[in-house]
Short mmCIF file of C-alpha atoms in Angstrom, two decimals:
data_model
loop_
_atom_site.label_atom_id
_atom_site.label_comp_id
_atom_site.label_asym_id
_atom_site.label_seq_id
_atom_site.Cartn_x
_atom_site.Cartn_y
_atom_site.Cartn_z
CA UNK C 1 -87.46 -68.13 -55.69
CA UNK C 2 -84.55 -67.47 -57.54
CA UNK C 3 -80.92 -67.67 -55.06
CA UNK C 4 -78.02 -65.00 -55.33
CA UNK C 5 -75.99 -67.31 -57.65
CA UNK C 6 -78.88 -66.31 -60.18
CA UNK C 7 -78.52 -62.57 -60.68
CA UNK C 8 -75.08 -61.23 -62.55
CA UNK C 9 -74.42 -57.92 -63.20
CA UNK C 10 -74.06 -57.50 -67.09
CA UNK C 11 -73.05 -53.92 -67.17
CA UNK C 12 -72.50 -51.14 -64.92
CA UNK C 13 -76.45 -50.63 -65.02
CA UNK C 14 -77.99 -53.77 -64.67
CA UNK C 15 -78.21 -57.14 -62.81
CA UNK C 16 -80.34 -59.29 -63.78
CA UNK C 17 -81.70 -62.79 -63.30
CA UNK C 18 -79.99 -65.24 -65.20
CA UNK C 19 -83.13 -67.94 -65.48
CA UNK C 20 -85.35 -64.84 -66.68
CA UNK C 21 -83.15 -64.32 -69.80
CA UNK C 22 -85.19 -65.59 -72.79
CA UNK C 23 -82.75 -65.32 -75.81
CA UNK C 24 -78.92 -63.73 -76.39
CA UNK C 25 -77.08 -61.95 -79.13
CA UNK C 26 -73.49 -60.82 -79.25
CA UNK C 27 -73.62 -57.87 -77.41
CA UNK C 28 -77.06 -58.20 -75.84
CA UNK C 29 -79.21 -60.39 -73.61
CA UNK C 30 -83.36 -60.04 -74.43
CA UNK C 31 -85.38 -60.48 -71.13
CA UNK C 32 -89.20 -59.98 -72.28
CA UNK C 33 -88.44 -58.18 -75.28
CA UNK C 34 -86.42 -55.38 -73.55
CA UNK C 35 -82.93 -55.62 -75.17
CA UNK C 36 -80.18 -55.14 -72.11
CA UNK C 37 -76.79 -54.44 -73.11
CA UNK C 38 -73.55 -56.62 -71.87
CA UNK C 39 -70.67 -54.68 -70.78
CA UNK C 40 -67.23 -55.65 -72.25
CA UNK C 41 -65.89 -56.26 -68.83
CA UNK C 42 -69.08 -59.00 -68.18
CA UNK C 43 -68.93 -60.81 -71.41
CA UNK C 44 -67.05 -63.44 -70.91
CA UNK C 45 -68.32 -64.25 -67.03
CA UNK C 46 -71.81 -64.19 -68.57
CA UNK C 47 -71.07 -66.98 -71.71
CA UNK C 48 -69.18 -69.08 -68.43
CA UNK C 49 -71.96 -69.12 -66.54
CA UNK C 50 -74.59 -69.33 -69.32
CA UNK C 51 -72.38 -72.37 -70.39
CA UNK C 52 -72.48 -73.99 -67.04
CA UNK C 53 -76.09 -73.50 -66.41
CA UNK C 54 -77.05 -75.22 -69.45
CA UNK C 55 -74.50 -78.67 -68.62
CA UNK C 56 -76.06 -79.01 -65.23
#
């Protein structure tokens, strides 16, 4: 069961699951081979967190 501090919202029309994300790009996450877009104003949060998640 995935907890809140999972999900991010990664543009104005999606939130997704962070642990469901299989691959990135610069503009772009790829969750099973749908291609999501990443907001300008999420960017950043998302490479922090992505970061984080992979130290831990």
């Amino acid at each position: 069961m995935s907890s809140e501090k999972n999900f991010m919202r990664i543009h104005k029309s999606y939130i997704i699951a962070l642990d469901k994300i299989d691959t990135t790009e610069k503009d772009f996450v790829i969750i099973k081979n749908e291609r999501l877009p990443v907001g300008i104003t999420y960017r950043r949060e998302l490479i922090d967190r992505l970061k984080n998640k992979s130290i831990q």
